[in-house]
Amino acid sequence: MKQLSRRSVIKGLGMAGVAALGAGASLARAADTVTWRMQALWDGGTTPQKFEEYFVKRVADLTEGRFKIDLYSAGQLVPANQAFDAVRGGAFQMMKTFDGYEAGKIPGLAFTSTVPFGFPEADQYEAWFYELGGLELAREAYAPAGLFYIAPTVYGPEPIHSKVAIQSIADLKGKKGRFVGLAATVMDAMGVSVTPLPTSEVYSALDKGVIDLADRGDLTANLEAGLGEVAKYIITPGPHQPSTATSYVANKAAYDRLPEQFKVALATAARDTSAALRQHILVADGVALEAFKKQGVTISSLDPADVLQARKQAVEVWRKATKNNPNAVKMLDSQIAFLERLGLLS
């Protein structure tokens, strides 16, 4: 039998220690890896969904692959109208949402999605979030529900498609239109007879004359949906939705457990995605407008002075939408102050 020397024992223990340390490091790395599930607003293969793919890849890149987000399109995990409760309950960790959907429960969310007759430039709206406390107010709004507002994706206007020429705000009076959320309330105040139809029914409603005009989506999506066949007038920018924000929202308990680096990655990737999508839409809108013109569609814009007067009228509707909720009132007061500073409201 071979005898073990003191040196060989120590050497053996040393090698075992190195192996143990290596295994421990591997376990630590494994423990540092996080996988989330996220359901987006969009159908698979659409342009907005491709930008959500960009978002999750950006998060992975910023964390060297240690934070993975499995992305699902609208309805893949739960129906879209159940995503809020599913994330709150921890069924999955994150959603991309349009805050206006939940404004009935949380009044402040009417002002973190789109403000009808509000900020005419996406950069102005984004500045309110990042420079004037909008992010903190959005987080304050979501916190009682056990949710954490990460950041917005802010982009430009959506158009109005109409079967009749609209040259002024006054021309809206008496028309039948499809609008949703706060836009429906504001457009009603402008004299529109509002019907809040599902997006999928807009084409047929215009085609059959059930409505005269409609909000539906961005220019590219509306071109693909064939609206140029049934509505020969476009008003852009649409005053009902001059700038838009969708939102990354997480289960707060899951978010709080993340390492700081991962939280920073989420915020950074969200802001990068916002800029990337906005730049894409700027180019895509021009292409879509040219295609609409070839279909015989007339493109027009409303007089800014006319929109300014309507904005003053809209303030009263905005006030009612706060429902005197303290968080919503703070949001609106902050936005009105910024609009006044920009010379867009007096």
GROMACS .gro file of C-alpha atoms in nm:
model
  346
    1MET     CA    1   0.000   0.000   0.000
    2LYS     CA    2   0.135   0.339  -0.099
    3GLN     CA    3   0.193   0.580   0.189
    4LEU     CA    4   0.072   0.940   0.159
    5SER     CA    5   0.325   1.208   0.238
    6ARG     CA    6   0.228   1.530   0.417
    7ARG     CA    7   0.310   1.722   0.098
    8SER     CA    8   0.086   1.503  -0.119
    9VAL     CA    9  -0.204   1.539   0.127
   10ILE     CA   10  -0.170   1.918   0.130
   11LYS     CA   11  -0.138   1.921  -0.248
   12GLY     CA   12  -0.450   1.706  -0.279
   13LEU     CA   13  -0.644   1.930  -0.045
   14GLY     CA   14  -0.527   2.233  -0.239
   15MET     CA   15  -0.652   2.090  -0.567
   16ALA     CA   16  -0.982   1.998  -0.404
   17GLY     CA   17  -1.010   2.350  -0.268
   18VAL     CA   18  -0.950   2.499  -0.612
   19ALA     CA   19  -1.215   2.267  -0.757
   20ALA     CA   20  -1.456   2.363  -0.480
   21LEU     CA   21  -1.392   2.731  -0.541
   22GLY     CA   22  -1.450   2.678  -0.912
   23ALA     CA   23  -1.777   2.499  -0.845
   24GLY     CA   24  -1.879   2.772  -0.603
   25ALA     CA   25  -1.807   3.040  -0.859
   26SER     CA   26  -2.016   2.852  -1.116
   27LEU     CA   27  -2.301   2.827  -0.867
   28ALA     CA   28  -2.271   3.197  -0.791
   29ARG     CA   29  -2.286   3.278  -1.160
   30ALA     CA   30  -2.591   3.055  -1.197
   31ALA     CA   31  -2.754   3.225  -0.898
   32ASP     CA   32  -2.689   3.563  -1.059
   33THR     CA   33  -2.877   3.461  -1.372
   34VAL     CA   34  -3.239   3.574  -1.386
   35THR     CA   35  -3.510   3.476  -1.634
   36TRP     CA   36  -3.832   3.672  -1.664
   37ARG     CA   37  -4.139   3.638  -1.882
   38MET     CA   38  -4.291   3.941  -2.052
   39GLN     CA   39  -4.611   3.976  -2.254
   40ALA     CA   40  -4.620   4.260  -2.506
   41LEU     CA   41  -4.908   4.455  -2.656
   42TRP     CA   42  -4.842   4.349  -3.011
   43ASP     CA   43  -4.901   4.053  -3.239
   44GLY     CA   44  -4.603   3.846  -3.347
   45GLY     CA   45  -4.421   3.965  -3.659
   46THR     CA   46  -4.546   4.324  -3.637
   47THR     CA   47  -4.307   4.618  -3.636
   48PRO     CA   48  -4.373   4.715  -3.271
   49GLN     CA   49  -4.313   4.354  -3.161
   50LYS     CA   50  -3.978   4.357  -3.341
   51PHE     CA   51  -3.879   4.652  -3.125
   52GLU     CA   52  -3.975   4.452  -2.814
   53GLU     CA   53  -3.736   4.187  -2.944
   54TYR     CA   54  -3.474   4.463  -2.962
   55PHE     CA   55  -3.555   4.557  -2.601
   56VAL     CA   56  -3.505   4.208  -2.456
   57LYS     CA   57  -3.185   4.160  -2.656
   58ARG     CA   58  -3.055   4.493  -2.529
   59VAL     CA   59  -3.122   4.388  -2.168
   60ALA     CA   60  -2.935   4.061  -2.227
   61ASP     CA   61  -2.641   4.243  -2.389
   62LEU     CA   62  -2.615   4.496  -2.107
   63THR     CA   63  -2.602   4.216  -1.849
   64GLU     CA   64  -2.370   3.984  -2.046
   65GLY     CA   65  -2.653   3.736  -2.087
   66ARG     CA   66  -2.728   3.710  -1.714
   67PHE     CA   67  -3.074   3.870  -1.740
   68LYS     CA   68  -3.293   3.691  -1.992
   69ILE     CA   69  -3.646   3.802  -2.074
   70ASP     CA   70  -3.862   3.549  -2.258
   71LEU     CA   71  -4.088   3.757  -2.482
   72TYR     CA   72  -4.448   3.667  -2.567
   73SER     CA   73  -4.680   3.847  -2.808
   74ALA     CA   74  -5.025   3.978  -2.715
   75GLY     CA   75  -5.250   3.710  -2.570
   76GLN     CA   76  -4.991   3.432  -2.566
   77LEU     CA   77  -4.982   3.411  -2.186
   78VAL     CA   78  -5.316   3.570  -2.094
   79PRO     CA   79  -5.576   3.777  -2.282
   80ALA     CA   80  -5.453   4.135  -2.317
   81ASN     CA   81  -5.714   4.273  -2.078
   82GLN     CA   82  -5.591   4.034  -1.805
   83ALA     CA   83  -5.222   4.124  -1.822
   84PHE     CA   84  -5.245   4.388  -1.546
   85ASP     CA   85  -5.385   4.141  -1.292
   86ALA     CA   86  -5.155   3.860  -1.411
   87VAL     CA   87  -4.839   4.064  -1.356
   88ARG     CA   88  -4.969   4.199  -1.027
   89GLY     CA   89  -5.036   3.844  -0.911
   90GLY     CA   90  -4.695   3.718  -1.023
   91ALA     CA   91  -4.812   3.488  -1.304
   92PHE     CA   92  -4.532   3.648  -1.505
   93GLN     CA   93  -4.298   3.933  -1.422
   94MET     CA   94  -4.348   4.204  -1.682
   95MET     CA   95  -4.579   4.352  -1.944
   96LYS     CA   96  -4.571   4.612  -2.215
   97THR     CA   97  -4.894   4.803  -2.180
   98PHE     CA   98  -5.089   5.113  -2.277
   99ASP     CA   99  -5.159   5.284  -1.945
  100GLY     CA  100  -5.488   5.428  -2.064
  101TYR     CA  101  -5.643   5.081  -2.046
  102GLU     CA  102  -5.631   5.101  -1.666
  103ALA     CA  103  -5.720   5.469  -1.625
  104GLY     CA  104  -6.060   5.367  -1.490
  105LYS     CA  105  -5.885   5.202  -1.194
  106ILE     CA  106  -5.591   5.442  -1.168
  107PRO     CA  107  -5.684   5.791  -1.292
  108GLY     CA  108  -5.324   5.909  -1.327
  109LEU     CA  109  -5.264   5.659  -1.605
  110ALA     CA  110  -5.481   5.869  -1.836
  111PHE     CA  111  -5.188   6.112  -1.844
  112THR     CA  112  -4.904   5.864  -1.895
  113SER     CA  113  -5.041   5.713  -2.217
  114THR     CA  114  -5.159   5.998  -2.439
  115VAL     CA  115  -5.311   6.337  -2.367
  116PRO     CA  116  -5.565   6.439  -2.634
  117PHE     CA  117  -5.472   6.786  -2.765
  118GLY     CA  118  -5.166   6.761  -2.540
  119PHE     CA  119  -4.795   6.761  -2.628
  120PRO     CA  120  -4.762   6.795  -3.007
  121GLU     CA  121  -4.406   6.659  -3.009
  122ALA     CA  122  -4.294   6.323  -2.873
  123ASP     CA  123  -3.974   6.481  -2.738
  124GLN     CA  124  -4.183   6.719  -2.528
  125TYR     CA  125  -4.381   6.432  -2.378
  126GLU     CA  126  -4.064   6.230  -2.311
  127ALA     CA  127  -3.903   6.535  -2.150
  128TRP     CA  128  -4.193   6.551  -1.906
  129PHE     CA  129  -4.122   6.192  -1.802
  130TYR     CA  130  -3.746   6.224  -1.765
  131GLU     CA  131  -3.690   6.588  -1.670
  132LEU     CA  132  -4.004   6.698  -1.487
  133GLY     CA  133  -4.087   6.410  -1.257
  134GLY     CA  134  -4.323   6.212  -1.480
  135LEU     CA  135  -4.141   5.883  -1.414
  136GLU     CA  136  -4.173   5.924  -1.037
  137LEU     CA  137  -4.542   6.015  -1.064
  138ALA     CA  138  -4.609   5.711  -1.286
  139ARG     CA  139  -4.435   5.490  -1.028
  140GLU     CA  140  -4.642   5.649  -0.754
  141ALA     CA  141  -4.957   5.567  -0.952
  142TYR     CA  142  -4.869   5.200  -0.999
  143ALA     CA  143  -4.722   5.130  -0.653
  144PRO     CA  144  -5.049   5.060  -0.463
  145ALA     CA  145  -5.121   4.782  -0.714
  146GLY     CA  146  -4.790   4.613  -0.636
  147LEU     CA  147  -4.646   4.712  -0.974
  148PHE     CA  148  -4.336   4.907  -1.076
  149TYR     CA  149  -4.335   5.146  -1.372
  150ILE     CA  150  -3.999   5.109  -1.544
  151ALA     CA  151  -4.012   5.353  -1.835
  152PRO     CA  152  -4.216   5.464  -2.136
  153THR     CA  153  -4.174   5.412  -2.507
  154VAL     CA  154  -4.270   5.751  -2.649
  155TYR     CA  155  -4.349   5.811  -3.014
  156GLY     CA  156  -4.540   6.052  -3.234
  157PRO     CA  157  -4.898   6.110  -3.341
  158GLU     CA  158  -5.164   5.882  -3.476
  159PRO     CA  159  -5.380   6.011  -3.762
  160ILE     CA  160  -5.754   6.042  -3.807
  161HIS     CA  161  -5.892   5.861  -4.113
  162SER     CA  162  -6.211   6.016  -4.246
  163LYS     CA  163  -6.468   5.960  -4.518
  164VAL     CA  164  -6.530   6.336  -4.534
  165ALA     CA  165  -6.297   6.636  -4.550
  166ILE     CA  166  -6.208   6.785  -4.211
  167GLN     CA  167  -6.056   7.133  -4.239
  168SER     CA  168  -6.111   7.257  -3.884
  169ILE     CA  169  -6.208   7.148  -3.534
  170ALA     CA  170  -6.556   7.285  -3.605
  171ASP     CA  171  -6.590   7.034  -3.891
  172LEU     CA  172  -6.580   6.752  -3.635
  173LYS     CA  173  -6.913   6.856  -3.486
  174GLY     CA  174  -7.193   6.615  -3.566
  175LYS     CA  175  -6.962   6.352  -3.717
  176LYS     CA  176  -6.972   5.990  -3.602
  177GLY     CA  177  -6.629   5.875  -3.490
  178ARG     CA  178  -6.439   5.590  -3.330
  179PHE     CA  179  -6.214   5.690  -3.040
  180VAL     CA  180  -6.121   5.520  -2.713
  181GLY     CA  181  -6.007   5.617  -2.363
  182LEU     CA  182  -5.964   5.983  -2.272
  183ALA     CA  183  -5.963   6.067  -2.644
  184ALA     CA  184  -6.324   5.949  -2.665
  185THR     CA  185  -6.424   6.188  -2.386
  186VAL     CA  186  -6.236   6.483  -2.534
  187MET     CA  187  -6.365   6.424  -2.888
  188ASP     CA  188  -6.718   6.399  -2.750
  189ALA     CA  189  -6.663   6.746  -2.600
  190MET     CA  190  -6.561   6.863  -2.950
  191GLY     CA  191  -6.901   6.755  -3.083
  192VAL     CA  192  -6.817   6.408  -3.218
  193SER     CA  193  -7.072   6.131  -3.167
  194VAL     CA  194  -6.827   5.871  -3.033
  195THR     CA  195  -6.851   5.495  -3.072
  196PRO     CA  196  -6.565   5.306  -2.899
  197LEU     CA  197  -6.535   5.017  -3.145
  198PRO     CA  198  -6.262   4.750  -3.125
  199THR     CA  199  -5.967   4.809  -3.358
  200SER     CA  200  -6.065   4.505  -3.563
  201GLU     CA  201  -6.401   4.664  -3.655
  202VAL     CA  202  -6.273   5.003  -3.776
  203TYR     CA  203  -6.238   4.905  -4.145
  204SER     CA  204  -6.588   4.759  -4.175
  205ALA     CA  205  -6.745   5.047  -3.978
  206LEU     CA  206  -6.592   5.302  -4.215
  207ASP     CA  207  -6.680   5.091  -4.516
  208LYS     CA  208  -7.047   5.059  -4.414
  209GLY     CA  209  -7.081   5.422  -4.305
  210VAL     CA  210  -7.141   5.332  -3.940
  211ILE     CA  211  -6.881   5.599  -3.861
  212ASP     CA  212  -6.746   5.895  -4.055
  213LEU     CA  213  -6.396   5.903  -3.909
  214ALA     CA  214  -6.171   5.702  -3.682
  215ASP     CA  215  -5.858   5.668  -3.482
  216ARG     CA  216  -5.705   5.324  -3.530
  217GLY     CA  217  -5.323   5.309  -3.515
  218ASP     CA  218  -5.011   5.448  -3.678
  219LEU     CA  219  -4.996   5.525  -4.049
  220THR     CA  220  -4.813   5.207  -4.148
  221ALA     CA  221  -5.052   4.982  -3.956
  222ASN     CA  222  -5.351   5.163  -4.103
  223LEU     CA  223  -5.210   5.133  -4.455
  224GLU     CA  224  -5.166   4.759  -4.406
  225ALA     CA  225  -5.524   4.739  -4.273
  226GLY     CA  226  -5.653   4.891  -4.598
  227LEU     CA  227  -5.803   5.212  -4.459
  228GLY     CA  228  -5.708   5.394  -4.780
  229GLU     CA  229  -5.980   5.191  -4.951
  230VAL     CA  230  -6.262   5.314  -4.726
  231ALA     CA  231  -6.153   5.659  -4.602
  232LYS     CA  232  -6.014   5.908  -4.854
  233TYR     CA  233  -5.903   6.176  -4.607
  234ILE     CA  234  -5.625   6.171  -4.347
  235ILE     CA  235  -5.576   6.436  -4.081
  236THR     CA  236  -5.224   6.419  -3.942
  237PRO     CA  237  -5.111   6.479  -3.679
  238GLY     CA  238  -5.434   6.366  -3.519
  239PRO     CA  239  -5.513   6.611  -3.236
  240HIS     CA  240  -5.675   6.330  -3.037
  241GLN     CA  241  -5.335   6.159  -3.001
  242PRO     CA  242  -5.054   6.402  -3.080
  243SER     CA  243  -4.795   6.192  -2.895
  244THR     CA  244  -4.816   5.847  -2.744
  245ALA     CA  245  -4.653   5.644  -2.467
  246THR     CA  246  -4.665   5.272  -2.403
  247SER     CA  247  -4.507   5.140  -2.085
  248TYR     CA  248  -4.282   4.872  -1.942
  249VAL     CA  249  -4.435   4.764  -1.611
  250ALA     CA  250  -4.308   4.493  -1.374
  251ASN     CA  251  -4.425   4.304  -1.069
  252LYS     CA  252  -4.275   4.517  -0.791
  253ALA     CA  253  -4.162   4.228  -0.571
  254ALA     CA  254  -3.980   4.070  -0.866
  255TYR     CA  255  -3.826   4.405  -0.959
  256ASP     CA  256  -3.709   4.472  -0.603
  257ARG     CA  257  -3.521   4.139  -0.600
  258LEU     CA  258  -3.313   4.233  -0.905
  259PRO     CA  259  -2.947   4.335  -0.868
  260GLU     CA  260  -2.893   4.706  -0.930
  261GLN     CA  261  -2.714   4.633  -1.259
  262PHE     CA  262  -3.022   4.456  -1.392
  263LYS     CA  263  -3.248   4.747  -1.293
  264VAL     CA  264  -3.018   4.986  -1.475
  265ALA     CA  265  -3.023   4.756  -1.780
  266LEU     CA  266  -3.404   4.766  -1.790
  267ALA     CA  267  -3.409   5.146  -1.775
  268THR     CA  268  -3.134   5.185  -2.034
  269ALA     CA  269  -3.284   4.935  -2.276
  270ALA     CA  270  -3.626   5.099  -2.242
  271ARG     CA  271  -3.494   5.443  -2.329
  272ASP     CA  272  -3.289   5.304  -2.619
  273THR     CA  273  -3.598   5.127  -2.755
  274SER     CA  274  -3.804   5.444  -2.729
  275ALA     CA  275  -3.555   5.640  -2.940
  276ALA     CA  276  -3.512   5.357  -3.192
  277LEU     CA  277  -3.886   5.312  -3.248
  278ARG     CA  278  -3.948   5.686  -3.279
  279GLN     CA  279  -3.678   5.721  -3.545
  280HIS     CA  280  -3.818   5.423  -3.733
  281ILE     CA  281  -4.170   5.569  -3.731
  282LEU     CA  282  -4.045   5.906  -3.861
  283VAL     CA  283  -3.917   5.733  -4.173
  284ALA     CA  284  -4.202   5.480  -4.204
  285ASP     CA  285  -4.469   5.752  -4.180
  286GLY     CA  286  -4.327   5.927  -4.487
  287VAL     CA  287  -4.335   5.603  -4.685
  288ALA     CA  288  -4.692   5.529  -4.574
  289LEU     CA  289  -4.816   5.877  -4.665
  290GLU     CA  290  -4.678   5.841  -5.017
  291ALA     CA  291  -4.857   5.508  -5.050
  292PHE     CA  292  -5.184   5.662  -4.929
  293LYS     CA  293  -5.151   5.942  -5.186
  294LYS     CA  294  -5.119   5.683  -5.462
  295GLN     CA  295  -5.451   5.541  -5.342
  296GLY     CA  296  -5.612   5.881  -5.394
  297VAL     CA  297  -5.617   5.980  -5.027
  298THR     CA  298  -5.600   6.352  -4.942
  299ILE     CA  299  -5.358   6.440  -4.661
  300SER     CA  300  -5.419   6.751  -4.451
  301SER     CA  301  -5.331   6.908  -4.117
  302LEU     CA  302  -5.533   7.131  -3.888
  303ASP     CA  303  -5.434   7.492  -3.826
  304PRO     CA  304  -5.215   7.505  -3.510
  305ALA     CA  305  -5.408   7.812  -3.391
  306ASP     CA  306  -5.731   7.611  -3.416
  307VAL     CA  307  -5.576   7.325  -3.220
  308LEU     CA  308  -5.452   7.572  -2.955
  309GLN     CA  309  -5.805   7.698  -2.897
  310ALA     CA  310  -5.935   7.341  -2.874
  311ARG     CA  311  -5.655   7.258  -2.628
  312LYS     CA  312  -5.789   7.525  -2.394
  313GLN     CA  313  -6.132   7.364  -2.420
  314ALA     CA  314  -5.980   7.020  -2.354
  315VAL     CA  315  -5.832   7.132  -2.019
  316GLU     CA  316  -6.174   7.112  -1.857
  317VAL     CA  317  -6.212   6.752  -1.976
  318TRP     CA  318  -5.861   6.668  -1.852
  319ARG     CA  319  -5.956   6.805  -1.509
  320LYS     CA  320  -6.263   6.583  -1.489
  321ALA     CA  321  -6.052   6.282  -1.588
  322THR     CA  322  -5.838   6.320  -1.274
  323LYS     CA  323  -6.146   6.234  -1.062
  324ASN     CA  324  -5.974   6.451  -0.800
  325ASN     CA  325  -5.722   6.174  -0.742
  326PRO     CA  326  -5.417   6.343  -0.580
  327ASN     CA  327  -5.164   6.161  -0.801
  328ALA     CA  328  -5.359   6.238  -1.120
  329VAL     CA  329  -5.399   6.603  -1.019
  330LYS     CA  330  -5.023   6.633  -0.964
  331MET     CA  331  -4.958   6.482  -1.307
  332LEU     CA  332  -5.200   6.713  -1.482
  333ASP     CA  333  -5.081   7.026  -1.300
  334SER     CA  334  -4.723   6.938  -1.396
  335GLN     CA  335  -4.815   6.881  -1.762
  336ILE     CA  336  -5.019   7.201  -1.786
  337ALA     CA  337  -4.730   7.401  -1.636
  338PHE     CA  338  -4.495   7.255  -1.899
  339LEU     CA  339  -4.740   7.321  -2.182
  340GLU     CA  340  -4.766   7.683  -2.066
  341ARG     CA  341  -4.388   7.713  -2.050
  342LEU     CA  342  -4.367   7.581  -2.406
  343GLY     CA  343  -4.621   7.842  -2.520
  344LEU     CA  344  -4.876   7.573  -2.605
  345LEU     CA  345  -5.134   7.679  -2.350
  346SER     CA  346  -5.219   8.010  -2.191
   0.00000   0.00000   0.00000
